[in-house]
mmCIF file of C-alpha atoms in Angstrom:
data_model
loop_
_atom_site.group_PDB
_atom_site.id
_atom_site.type_symbol
_atom_site.label_atom_id
_atom_site.label_comp_id
_atom_site.label_asym_id
_atom_site.label_seq_id
_atom_site.Cartn_x
_atom_site.Cartn_y
_atom_site.Cartn_z
ATOM 1 C CA LEU A 1 -3.196 8.445 38.982
ATOM 2 C CA GLN A 2 -5.577 6.376 41.082
ATOM 3 C CA ILE A 3 -8.840 7.692 42.452
ATOM 4 C CA PRO A 4 -9.094 6.734 46.150
ATOM 5 C CA ALA A 5 -10.896 3.451 46.692
ATOM 6 C CA THR A 6 -13.733 5.182 48.522
ATOM 7 C CA MET A 7 -14.552 7.107 45.359
ATOM 8 C CA LYS A 8 -14.477 4.233 42.889
ATOM 9 C CA ARG A 9 -17.690 3.394 41.113
ATOM 10 C CA LYS A 10 -19.867 1.093 43.180
ATOM 11 C CA ALA A 11 -21.664 -1.731 41.493
ATOM 12 C CA ALA A 12 -25.355 -1.045 41.168
ATOM 13 C CA THR A 13 -27.626 -3.035 43.443
ATOM 14 C CA LYS A 14 -30.582 -4.890 42.018
ATOM 15 C CA ASP A 15 -33.055 -2.217 43.072
ATOM 16 C CA GLU A 16 -30.876 0.526 41.545
ATOM 17 C CA ALA A 17 -30.346 -1.101 38.160
ATOM 18 C CA THR A 18 -32.666 -0.141 35.332
ATOM 19 C CA THR A 19 -32.390 -1.583 31.875
ATOM 20 C CA ASP A 20 -34.277 -1.209 28.638
ATOM 21 C CA PRO A 21 -34.696 -4.244 26.362
ATOM 22 C CA GLY A 22 -33.639 -2.116 23.399
ATOM 23 C CA THR A 23 -30.441 -0.865 24.995
ATOM 24 C CA PRO A 24 -27.105 -2.658 24.476
ATOM 25 C CA ARG A 25 -25.659 -4.064 27.708
ATOM 26 C CA ARG A 26 -22.719 -1.652 27.757
ATOM 27 C CA GLN A 27 -25.017 1.337 27.291
ATOM 28 C CA GLN A 28 -27.504 0.385 30.009
ATOM 29 C CA ARG A 29 -27.649 3.078 32.644
ATOM 30 C CA ARG A 30 -27.794 2.803 36.386
ATOM 31 C CA THR A 31 -29.956 5.345 38.172
ATOM 32 C CA SER A 32 -30.039 6.557 41.720
ATOM 33 C CA PRO A 33 -33.182 7.215 43.811
ATOM 34 C CA ARG A 34 -32.982 11.005 43.942
ATOM 35 C CA THR A 35 -35.041 13.984 42.833
ATOM 36 C CA ALA A 36 -34.453 15.717 39.525
ATOM 37 C CA GLU A 37 -34.426 19.096 41.244
ATOM 38 C CA ALA A 38 -31.239 18.502 43.258
ATOM 39 C CA ALA A 39 -28.468 20.711 41.928
ATOM 40 C CA ALA A 40 -24.977 19.539 41.052
ATOM 41 C CA VAL A 41 -22.518 21.106 43.466
ATOM 42 C CA ILE A 42 -18.759 21.161 43.830
ATOM 43 C CA THR A 43 -17.381 19.727 47.050
ATOM 44 C CA PRO A 44 -13.671 19.684 47.894
ATOM 45 C CA GLU A 45 -12.863 16.149 49.013
ATOM 46 C CA ARG A 46 -9.165 16.654 49.656
ATOM 47 C CA LEU A 47 -6.990 19.736 49.461
ATOM 48 C CA VAL A 48 -3.303 18.893 49.251
ATOM 49 C CA SER A 49 -1.733 22.236 48.373
ATOM 50 C CA SER A 50 -0.038 22.154 51.780
ATOM 51 C CA ARG A 51 1.056 18.541 51.447
ATOM 52 C CA ARG A 52 1.608 17.905 47.761
ATOM 53 C CA THR A 53 2.244 14.402 46.577
ATOM 54 C CA ASP A 54 4.716 13.924 43.729
ATOM 55 C CA ILE A 55 3.876 10.876 41.642
ATOM 56 C CA ASN A 56 4.940 9.421 38.326
ATOM 57 C CA THR A 57 1.767 8.540 36.446
ATOM 58 C CA PRO A 58 1.844 6.269 33.380
ATOM 59 C CA GLU A 59 1.094 9.332 31.257
ATOM 60 C CA SER A 60 4.152 11.172 32.583
ATOM 61 C CA ARG A 61 6.575 8.782 30.934
ATOM 62 C CA SER A 62 8.322 9.426 27.659
ATOM 63 C CA SER A 63 7.959 7.282 24.556
ATOM 64 C CA THR A 64 10.965 5.262 25.770
ATOM 65 C CA GLY A 65 9.226 4.512 29.063
ATOM 66 C CA GLN A 66 11.524 6.723 31.126
ATOM 67 C CA PRO A 67 9.888 8.972 33.747
ATOM 68 C CA THR A 68 9.675 12.662 32.831
ATOM 69 C CA THR A 69 8.868 15.529 35.203
ATOM 70 C CA PRO A 70 6.569 14.159 37.942
ATOM 71 C CA LEU A 71 2.972 15.338 37.958
ATOM 72 C CA ARG A 72 1.780 16.926 41.171
ATOM 73 C CA VAL A 73 -1.673 16.241 42.527
ATOM 74 C CA HIS A 74 -2.955 19.551 43.884
ATOM 75 C CA ALA A 75 -6.617 18.873 44.593
ATOM 76 C CA LEU A 76 -9.350 16.345 44.211
ATOM 77 C CA ALA A 77 -12.975 17.427 44.143
ATOM 78 C CA THR A 78 -16.340 15.991 43.230
ATOM 79 C CA ILE A 79 -19.443 17.252 41.492
ATOM 80 C CA ASN A 80 -22.262 15.556 43.376
ATOM 81 C CA ASN A 81 -26.008 15.076 42.910
ATOM 82 C CA LEU A 82 -25.858 14.565 39.164
ATOM 83 C CA PRO A 83 -29.260 14.427 37.435
ATOM 84 C CA PRO A 84 -30.885 11.020 36.897
ATOM 85 C CA ARG A 85 -29.470 9.009 33.984
ATOM 86 C CA PHE A 86 -26.491 11.354 33.621
ATOM 87 C CA SER A 87 -23.778 9.755 31.489
ATOM 88 C CA LEU A 88 -20.252 11.128 31.188
ATOM 89 C CA SER A 89 -19.520 9.192 28.008
ATOM 90 C CA GLN A 90 -22.766 10.223 26.290
ATOM 91 C CA SER A 91 -22.213 13.856 27.271
ATOM 92 C CA ILE A 92 -18.654 13.842 25.915
ATOM 93 C CA CYS A 93 -19.020 11.662 22.817
ATOM 94 C CA SER A 94 -21.986 13.509 21.366
ATOM 95 C CA TYR A 95 -20.562 16.290 19.203
ATOM 96 C CA GLY A 96 -17.391 16.519 17.135
ATOM 97 C CA TYR A 97 -15.771 19.269 19.176
ATOM 98 C CA PHE A 98 -14.850 16.665 21.808
ATOM 99 C CA GLY A 99 -12.221 15.449 19.334
ATOM 100 C CA LEU A 100 -10.666 18.886 18.837
ATOM 101 C CA ALA A 101 -7.641 20.118 20.765
ATOM 102 C CA PRO A 102 -7.123 20.379 23.616
ATOM 103 C CA ASN A 103 -9.792 17.799 24.530
ATOM 104 C CA VAL A 104 -8.744 14.197 25.126
ATOM 105 C CA TRP A 105 -11.156 11.294 25.546
ATOM 106 C CA LYS A 106 -9.764 7.984 26.769
ATOM 107 C CA PRO A 107 -12.492 5.396 26.194
ATOM 108 C CA ALA A 108 -13.104 2.575 28.621
ATOM 109 C CA SER A 109 -11.828 -0.870 27.736
ATOM 110 C CA ASP A 110 -14.150 -3.021 25.649
ATOM 111 C CA ASP A 111 -15.195 -5.131 28.638
ATOM 112 C CA ALA A 112 -15.894 -2.119 30.894
ATOM 113 C CA HIS A 113 -18.904 0.172 31.165
ATOM 114 C CA GLU A 114 -18.669 3.085 28.727
ATOM 115 C CA ASP A 115 -18.833 5.607 31.590
ATOM 116 C CA GLU A 116 -15.521 4.337 32.925
ATOM 117 C CA GLY A 117 -13.807 6.352 30.198
ATOM 118 C CA VAL A 118 -11.756 9.420 31.187
ATOM 119 C CA TYR A 119 -12.069 12.985 29.905
ATOM 120 C CA GLU A 120 -8.973 15.149 30.143
ATOM 121 C CA ARG A 121 -7.919 18.588 28.987
ATOM 122 C CA PRO A 122 -5.686 21.469 30.008
ATOM 123 C CA PHE A 123 -7.681 24.250 31.563
ATOM 124 C CA VAL A 124 -6.886 27.926 32.067
ATOM 125 C CA TYR A 125 -7.706 29.276 35.531
ATOM 126 C CA GLY A 126 -6.968 32.348 37.617
ATOM 127 C CA THR A 127 -7.611 36.063 37.274
ATOM 128 C CA LYS A 128 -9.046 36.990 33.902
ATOM 129 C CA HIS A 129 -6.533 37.766 31.134
ATOM 130 C CA ARG A 130 -3.366 38.630 33.096
ATOM 131 C CA GLU A 131 -2.894 36.269 36.050
ATOM 132 C CA GLU A 132 -3.814 33.036 34.310
ATOM 133 C CA HIS A 133 -2.260 29.583 34.550
ATOM 134 C CA ALA A 134 -2.852 26.254 32.838
ATOM 135 C CA ALA A 135 -3.348 22.851 34.409
ATOM 136 C CA VAL A 136 -4.811 19.591 33.263
ATOM 137 C CA ILE A 137 -8.036 18.271 34.723
ATOM 138 C CA ARG A 138 -9.296 14.718 34.574
ATOM 139 C CA VAL A 139 -12.983 13.986 34.845
ATOM 140 C CA GLN A 140 -14.256 10.527 35.765
ATOM 141 C CA GLN A 141 -17.748 9.332 36.634
ATOM 142 C CA THR A 142 -17.254 7.405 39.838
ATOM 143 C CA SER A 143 -20.941 6.693 40.484
ATOM 144 C CA PRO A 144 -24.265 7.402 38.775
ATOM 145 C CA THR A 145 -24.490 10.650 40.755
ATOM 146 C CA THR A 146 -20.843 11.719 41.092
ATOM 147 C CA LEU A 147 -18.053 13.111 38.934
ATOM 148 C CA ALA A 148 -14.490 13.167 40.271
ATOM 149 C CA LEU A 149 -12.275 16.053 39.175
ATOM 150 C CA THR A 150 -8.558 15.506 39.526
ATOM 151 C CA VAL A 151 -6.594 18.708 39.066
ATOM 152 C CA ILE A 152 -2.924 18.324 38.171
ATOM 153 C CA SER A 153 -0.525 21.252 38.073
ATOM 154 C CA GLY A 154 3.098 22.264 38.458
ATOM 155 C CA ASP A 155 4.305 24.983 40.796
ATOM 156 C CA VAL A 156 1.169 27.132 40.841
ATOM 157 C CA PRO A 157 -1.225 26.134 43.666
ATOM 158 C CA VAL A 158 -4.817 25.352 42.772
ATOM 159 C CA THR A 159 -6.976 27.017 45.432
ATOM 160 C CA ASP A 160 -10.572 26.333 46.461
ATOM 161 C CA GLU A 161 -11.611 29.297 44.318
ATOM 162 C CA HIS A 162 -9.790 27.839 41.330
ATOM 163 C CA ILE A 163 -11.464 24.479 41.854
ATOM 164 C CA GLU A 164 -14.883 26.135 41.829
ATOM 165 C CA GLN A 165 -13.912 28.023 38.678
ATOM 166 C CA ILE A 166 -12.809 24.840 36.946
ATOM 167 C CA ALA A 167 -15.885 22.946 38.114
ATOM 168 C CA SER A 168 -18.218 25.586 36.683
ATOM 169 C CA HIS A 169 -16.561 25.107 33.301
ATOM 170 C CA VAL A 170 -16.831 21.329 33.578
ATOM 171 C CA ARG A 171 -20.542 21.758 34.200
ATOM 172 C CA ARG A 172 -20.765 23.885 31.064
ATOM 173 C CA VAL A 173 -18.898 21.335 28.932
ATOM 174 C CA LEU A 174 -21.177 18.499 30.087
ATOM 175 C CA ARG A 175 -24.383 20.578 30.345
ATOM 176 C CA VAL A 176 -24.895 19.182 33.845
ATOM 177 C CA ASP A 177 -27.473 21.846 34.712
ATOM 178 C CA TRP A 178 -29.599 21.279 31.589
ATOM 179 C CA SER A 179 -32.295 18.617 31.561
ATOM 180 C CA PRO A 180 -32.924 16.508 28.435
ATOM 181 C CA GLU A 181 -36.228 15.233 29.847
ATOM 182 C CA PRO A 182 -38.474 17.414 27.613
ATOM 183 C CA PHE A 183 -36.560 16.186 24.555
ATOM 184 C CA TRP A 184 -36.740 12.583 25.725
ATOM 185 C CA GLU A 185 -40.515 12.857 26.014
ATOM 186 C CA VAL A 186 -40.748 13.308 22.233
ATOM 187 C CA HIS A 187 -37.757 11.108 21.327
ATOM 188 C CA PRO A 188 -37.870 7.764 23.199
ATOM 189 C CA GLU A 189 -34.910 6.370 21.263
ATOM 190 C CA ALA A 190 -32.708 9.186 22.538
ATOM 191 C CA ARG A 191 -33.906 8.433 26.066
ATOM 192 C CA ARG A 192 -32.944 4.772 25.765
ATOM 193 C CA ARG A 193 -29.467 5.769 24.720
ATOM 194 C CA GLY A 194 -29.090 8.592 27.240
ATOM 195 C CA TYR A 195 -28.389 11.062 24.434
ATOM 196 C CA GLY A 196 -29.220 14.747 24.710
ATOM 197 C CA ARG A 197 -26.412 16.606 26.465
ATOM 198 C CA THR A 198 -24.262 17.508 23.476
ATOM 199 C CA PHE A 199 -20.637 18.435 24.102
ATOM 200 C CA ARG A 200 -19.429 22.025 24.068
ATOM 201 C CA SER A 201 -16.371 23.979 25.182
ATOM 202 C CA PRO A 202 -15.661 25.442 28.637
ATOM 203 C CA THR A 203 -16.175 28.987 27.303
ATOM 204 C CA LEU A 204 -18.180 30.775 24.636
ATOM 205 C CA TRP A 205 -14.909 32.198 23.316
ATOM 206 C CA GLU A 206 -13.579 28.738 22.513
ATOM 207 C CA ASP A 207 -16.865 27.659 20.925
ATOM 208 C CA LEU A 208 -16.827 30.714 18.670
ATOM 209 C CA VAL A 209 -13.259 30.106 17.507
ATOM 210 C CA LYS A 210 -13.902 26.409 16.925
ATOM 211 C CA THR A 211 -16.957 27.292 14.864
ATOM 212 C CA ILE A 212 -14.889 29.623 12.665
ATOM 213 C CA THR A 213 -12.388 26.822 12.051
ATOM 214 C CA ASN A 214 -15.264 24.449 11.227
ATOM 215 C CA CYS A 215 -16.737 26.500 8.379
ATOM 216 C CA ASN A 216 -15.888 25.721 4.750
ATOM 217 C CA MET A 217 -13.171 23.297 5.797
ATOM 218 C CA LYS A 218 -12.661 19.543 5.812
ATOM 219 C CA TRP A 219 -12.823 18.083 9.302
ATOM 220 C CA SER A 220 -9.143 17.095 9.184
ATOM 221 C CA GLY A 221 -8.267 20.742 8.532
ATOM 222 C CA THR A 222 -10.398 21.861 11.466
ATOM 223 C CA CYS A 223 -8.533 19.405 13.694
ATOM 224 C CA GLN A 224 -5.159 20.708 12.529
ATOM 225 C CA MET A 225 -6.080 24.359 13.036
ATOM 226 C CA ASN A 226 -7.191 23.766 16.622
ATOM 227 C CA ALA A 227 -4.104 21.688 17.423
ATOM 228 C CA LYS A 228 -1.845 24.443 16.081
ATOM 229 C CA LEU A 229 -3.717 27.161 17.952
ATOM 230 C CA CYS A 230 -3.102 25.292 21.198
ATOM 231 C CA ALA A 231 0.503 24.321 20.484
ATOM 232 C CA ASN A 232 1.642 27.674 19.069
ATOM 233 C CA VAL A 233 -0.468 30.183 20.987
ATOM 234 C CA GLY A 234 -1.969 28.622 24.125
ATOM 235 C CA HIS A 235 -0.600 28.158 27.636
ATOM 236 C CA GLN A 236 1.854 25.297 28.005
ATOM 237 C CA ARG A 237 0.221 23.266 30.724
ATOM 238 C CA SER A 238 1.973 21.759 33.718
ATOM 239 C CA GLY A 239 1.654 17.992 33.652
ATOM 240 C CA GLY A 240 -0.408 16.135 31.071
ATOM 241 C CA THR A 241 -0.228 13.207 28.742
ATOM 242 C CA GLY A 242 3.212 13.948 27.384
ATOM 243 C CA ALA A 243 2.056 13.563 23.794
ATOM 244 C CA GLY A 244 3.123 16.573 21.768
ATOM 245 C CA PRO A 245 1.300 18.071 18.796
ATOM 246 C CA ALA A 246 3.356 16.093 16.311
ATOM 247 C CA SER A 247 1.990 12.826 17.637
ATOM 248 C CA ARG A 248 -1.649 13.492 16.796
ATOM 249 C CA SER A 249 -3.618 15.977 14.750
ATOM 250 C CA SER A 250 -6.668 16.068 17.020
ATOM 251 C CA SER A 251 -5.037 16.960 20.322
ATOM 252 C CA SER A 252 -2.632 19.680 21.348
ATOM 253 C CA GLY A 253 -0.639 17.530 23.753
ATOM 254 C CA ASP A 254 0.723 19.837 26.450
ATOM 255 C CA ALA A 255 -0.960 23.159 25.600
ATOM 256 C CA ALA A 256 -4.267 24.749 26.566
ATOM 257 C CA PHE A 257 -6.645 26.494 24.212
ATOM 258 C CA PRO A 258 -5.417 30.088 23.758
ATOM 259 C CA THR A 259 -7.096 32.925 25.586
ATOM 260 C CA PRO A 260 -8.324 36.097 23.831
ATOM 261 C CA LEU A 261 -5.295 37.958 25.195
ATOM 262 C CA GLN A 262 -2.837 35.413 23.810
ATOM 263 C CA VAL A 263 -4.461 35.556 20.377
ATOM 264 C CA ALA A 264 -4.529 39.358 20.381
ATOM 265 C CA GLU A 265 -0.843 39.521 21.345
ATOM 266 C CA LYS A 266 0.146 37.236 18.457
ATOM 267 C CA GLY A 267 -1.782 39.105 15.797
ATOM 268 C CA PRO A 268 -3.404 37.940 12.536
ATOM 269 C CA GLU A 269 -0.207 37.461 10.538
ATOM 270 C CA TYR A 270 1.224 35.085 13.125
ATOM 271 C CA LEU A 271 -2.051 33.142 13.238
ATOM 272 C CA LYS A 272 -2.062 32.860 9.472
ATOM 273 C CA ALA A 273 1.563 31.701 9.265
ATOM 274 C CA ASN A 274 1.646 29.344 12.264
ATOM 275 C CA CYS A 275 -1.908 28.043 12.773
ATOM 276 C CA ARG A 276 -3.140 27.437 9.201
ATOM 277 C CA LEU A 277 -6.013 29.868 9.719
ATOM 278 C CA GLY A 278 -5.614 31.556 6.337
ATOM 279 C CA TYR A 279 -8.383 34.095 5.673
ATOM 280 C CA ARG A 280 -9.895 33.213 9.073
ATOM 281 C CA ALA A 281 -6.943 34.762 10.941
ATOM 282 C CA PRO A 282 -8.279 38.365 10.893
ATOM 283 C CA TRP A 283 -11.683 37.115 12.068
ATOM 284 C CA VAL A 284 -10.229 35.226 15.031
ATOM 285 C CA TYR A 285 -7.990 38.171 15.875
ATOM 286 C CA GLU A 286 -10.902 40.637 15.763
ATOM 287 C CA LEU A 287 -12.971 38.252 17.863
ATOM 288 C CA SER A 288 -10.258 38.287 20.533
ATOM 289 C CA THR A 289 -10.192 42.086 20.645
ATOM 290 C CA LYS A 290 -13.972 42.213 21.039
ATOM 291 C CA PHE A 291 -13.775 39.848 24.008
ATOM 292 C CA LEU A 292 -10.992 41.879 25.584
ATOM 293 C CA SER A 293 -12.849 45.159 25.131
ATOM 294 C CA GLY A 294 -16.111 43.732 26.445
ATOM 295 C CA GLU A 295 -17.909 44.350 23.144
ATOM 296 C CA ILE A 296 -18.834 40.659 23.194
ATOM 297 C CA ASP A 297 -20.731 40.031 26.416
ATOM 298 C CA SER A 298 -20.679 36.297 27.182
ATOM 299 C CA MET A 299 -23.120 36.661 30.067
ATOM 300 C CA ARG A 300 -25.662 38.377 27.819
ATOM 301 C CA LEU A 301 -25.397 35.768 25.068
ATOM 302 C CA GLU A 302 -25.701 32.942 27.602
ATOM 303 C CA ASP A 303 -28.745 34.528 29.259
ATOM 304 C CA ASP A 304 -31.845 32.356 28.793
ATOM 305 C CA ASP A 305 -33.981 35.512 28.699
ATOM 306 C CA LEU A 306 -32.268 36.759 25.526
ATOM 307 C CA SER A 307 -34.553 36.150 22.557
ATOM 308 C CA SER A 308 -33.335 33.857 19.798
ATOM 309 C CA ASP A 309 -33.806 36.657 17.269
ATOM 310 C CA ALA A 310 -31.599 38.988 19.331
ATOM 311 C CA MET A 311 -28.981 36.274 19.730
ATOM 312 C CA TYR A 312 -28.949 35.543 16.008
ATOM 313 C CA LYS A 313 -28.619 39.243 15.213
ATOM 314 C CA SER A 314 -25.686 39.620 17.627
ATOM 315 C CA LEU A 315 -23.872 36.612 16.188
ATOM 316 C CA THR A 316 -24.348 37.511 12.526
ATOM 317 C CA SER A 317 -22.854 40.936 13.260
ATOM 318 C CA LEU A 318 -19.502 39.233 13.922
ATOM 319 C CA LYS A 319 -17.105 38.767 11.030
ATOM 320 C CA GLY A 320 -17.014 35.171 9.846
ATOM 321 C CA PHE A 321 -20.452 34.303 11.248
ATOM 322 C CA GLY A 322 -22.958 33.657 8.527
ATOM 323 C CA LYS A 323 -26.123 31.623 8.754
ATOM 324 C CA PHE A 324 -24.534 28.226 9.503
ATOM 325 C CA ALA A 325 -21.956 29.533 11.980
ATOM 326 C CA SER A 326 -24.503 31.610 13.880
ATOM 327 C CA TYR A 327 -27.019 28.772 14.093
ATOM 328 C CA ASN A 328 -24.269 26.428 15.235
ATOM 329 C CA VAL A 329 -23.257 28.748 18.061
ATOM 330 C CA MET A 330 -26.918 29.069 19.011
ATOM 331 C CA GLN A 331 -27.265 25.311 19.473
ATOM 332 C CA LEU A 332 -24.065 25.350 21.516
ATOM 333 C CA LEU A 333 -25.772 27.979 23.670
ATOM 334 C CA GLY A 334 -28.756 25.678 24.147
ATOM 335 C CA ARG A 335 -31.065 27.049 21.454
ATOM 336 C CA HIS A 336 -31.927 23.665 19.990
ATOM 337 C CA ASP A 337 -34.572 25.064 17.646
ATOM 338 C CA SER A 338 -31.779 26.393 15.400
ATOM 339 C CA PHE A 339 -30.872 24.992 11.981
ATOM 340 C CA PRO A 340 -27.095 24.695 11.401
ATOM 341 C CA TYR A 341 -27.559 22.774 8.166
ATOM 342 C CA ASP A 342 -24.636 22.329 5.789
ATOM 343 C CA THR A 343 -23.100 19.816 3.399
ATOM 344 C CA GLU A 344 -23.318 17.095 6.057
ATOM 345 C CA THR A 345 -27.073 17.598 6.194
ATOM 346 C CA THR A 346 -27.239 17.148 2.444
ATOM 347 C CA ARG A 347 -25.045 14.041 2.596
ATOM 348 C CA LEU A 348 -27.233 12.532 5.334
ATOM 349 C CA PHE A 349 -30.470 13.117 3.449
ATOM 350 C CA ARG A 350 -29.139 11.897 0.117
ATOM 351 C CA GLY A 351 -27.564 8.789 1.630
ATOM 352 C CA GLN A 352 -29.804 7.728 4.491
ATOM 353 C CA PHE A 353 -33.134 9.237 3.454
ATOM 354 C CA LYS A 354 -32.685 8.626 -0.278
ATOM 355 C CA VAL A 355 -33.234 12.184 -1.475
ATOM 356 C CA PRO A 356 -32.315 12.246 -5.205
ATOM 357 C CA ARG A 357 -29.225 14.146 -6.269
ATOM 358 C CA SER A 358 -31.396 16.142 -8.638
ATOM 359 C CA VAL A 359 -32.958 17.895 -5.620
ATOM 360 C CA PRO A 360 -31.037 21.158 -4.957
ATOM 361 C CA THR A 361 -29.338 21.744 -1.634
ATOM 362 C CA SER A 362 -31.786 24.459 -0.586
ATOM 363 C CA ALA A 363 -34.676 22.043 -1.083
ATOM 364 C CA VAL A 364 -32.855 19.336 0.919
ATOM 365 C CA HIS A 365 -32.433 21.746 3.819
ATOM 366 C CA LYS A 366 -36.122 22.645 3.581
ATOM 367 C CA GLN A 367 -36.951 18.944 3.850
ATOM 368 C CA ALA A 368 -34.723 18.749 6.934
ATOM 369 C CA ARG A 369 -36.657 21.566 8.581
ATOM 370 C CA GLU A 370 -39.935 19.848 7.817
ATOM 371 C CA ARG A 371 -38.711 16.443 9.026
ATOM 372 C CA TYR A 372 -37.598 17.694 12.449
ATOM 373 C CA GLU A 373 -40.335 20.257 13.052
ATOM 374 C CA LYS A 374 -42.321 17.735 15.120
ATOM 375 C CA TYR A 375 -39.531 17.825 17.722
ATOM 376 C CA HIS A 376 -39.844 21.590 18.325
ATOM 377 C CA PRO A 377 -38.103 23.144 20.254
ATOM 378 C CA HIS A 378 -35.517 20.344 20.057
ATOM 379 C CA GLN A 379 -35.111 20.107 16.279
ATOM 380 C CA PHE A 380 -31.344 20.270 16.350
ATOM 381 C CA LEU A 381 -31.031 17.429 18.855
ATOM 382 C CA ALA A 382 -33.255 15.169 16.746
ATOM 383 C CA TYR A 383 -31.289 16.044 13.615
ATOM 384 C CA TRP A 384 -27.940 15.534 15.307
ATOM 385 C CA PHE A 385 -29.079 12.199 16.742
ATOM 386 C CA ASP A 386 -29.614 10.963 13.178
ATOM 387 C CA LEU A 387 -26.354 12.427 11.893
ATOM 388 C CA TRP A 388 -24.314 11.185 14.858
ATOM 389 C CA ARG A 389 -25.614 7.630 14.426
ATOM 390 C CA ASN A 390 -24.708 7.929 10.751
ATOM 391 C CA TYR A 391 -21.132 8.782 11.764
ATOM 392 C CA GLU A 392 -21.078 5.779 14.077
ATOM 393 C CA ALA A 393 -22.296 3.508 11.290
ATOM 394 C CA ARG A 394 -19.522 4.793 9.038
ATOM 395 C CA ARG A 395 -16.931 4.204 11.764
ATOM 396 C CA GLY A 396 -18.379 0.791 12.658
ATOM 397 C CA THR A 397 -18.441 1.479 16.397
ATOM 398 C CA VAL A 398 -20.300 3.599 18.944
ATOM 399 C CA SER A 399 -18.785 7.014 19.594
ATOM 400 C CA THR A 400 -18.194 6.348 23.305
ATOM 401 C CA ARG A 401 -15.431 3.953 22.190
ATOM 402 C CA TRP A 402 -13.771 6.449 19.852
ATOM 403 C CA THR A 403 -10.324 7.816 20.533
ATOM 404 C CA ASN A 404 -9.379 11.345 19.439
ATOM 405 C CA GLU A 405 -7.712 9.826 16.407
ATOM 406 C CA ALA A 406 -10.947 8.073 15.425
ATOM 407 C CA CYS A 407 -12.890 11.308 15.804
ATOM 408 C CA SER A 408 -10.408 13.232 13.650
ATOM 409 C CA ALA A 409 -10.854 10.636 10.887
ATOM 410 C CA LEU A 410 -14.570 11.336 10.447
#
């Protein structure tokens, strides 16, 4: 699928280009002369529900190269007025959940700018719970201030209202409406890189489930659980990459992340038998029922006026959410003064910061708190910056060049 030529990224002019001597060429950012206060808005650029165009994209071909069912372009929209120094690749490739199903990151070629990569995932849209459909969206940064959203579907039209719904979730994933400037003021190295907007899911529900699958489990197991949840419970999307769940452990292929209703209808025994959830199955099932009943209020938990203590208390009341899980959800909700420390924290401090093995884990975590206290209220971001660079050093390449397979191998 080709973005229209008028929307392709324009080369930065000399007066637009800004570089930092300490920044690698491919990570240098181009900025636009605009104010930080301008909000990102969704603007329909072309609505083609009345004149659909059937096309065979490269992704809609089978492994033998033969065309499969054509993908239909239903709508193309843009999110404009992005904040200064916004980077799609840095916002996506910043936290491990970007490598979990049903997310797909297609990195730019080695000789291209990192922000020419493509983010894709099936997305559920429509009336809550009952009248829901799945389609794939592709997100591309076509200029320093613009994201292009290509919505691909089958027979179900994607309306203006649906586009706005999808765009609001894209903004959540990329934290478009959150400014890293206060963090950058105390962490110049993060500013040079453009790091700060850490990846999260389109919904709190998905973040909660992913966090449950991430606790007391090897990363490869977390990847498998999420892929099976999508493939065996979620909506089968219309269109997509054509790569089924058997072809990769980190992506679901043609299925969206399951909704609370879909999980509740399957029940805990099905989840245990078909999604490798084990003892987590009853927790995920109960979580779905609480969302359906309204006992879990997403709007309340996402309210900036809610105190961190109240948020922590609400999260720890949920089955499966201990200290680490609750703190992790809090950072996903933007409370970056939380401390989701675990075995990876211990590994980082023993390996990179040379803490002796004789020091107990609790003392290592205390050292972590003390080390990052100077970044308050952004302690998590400073900690994750160190850990994420450690992952990159282990992989031997920057995360913006990782495929889903590379992420699942962490």
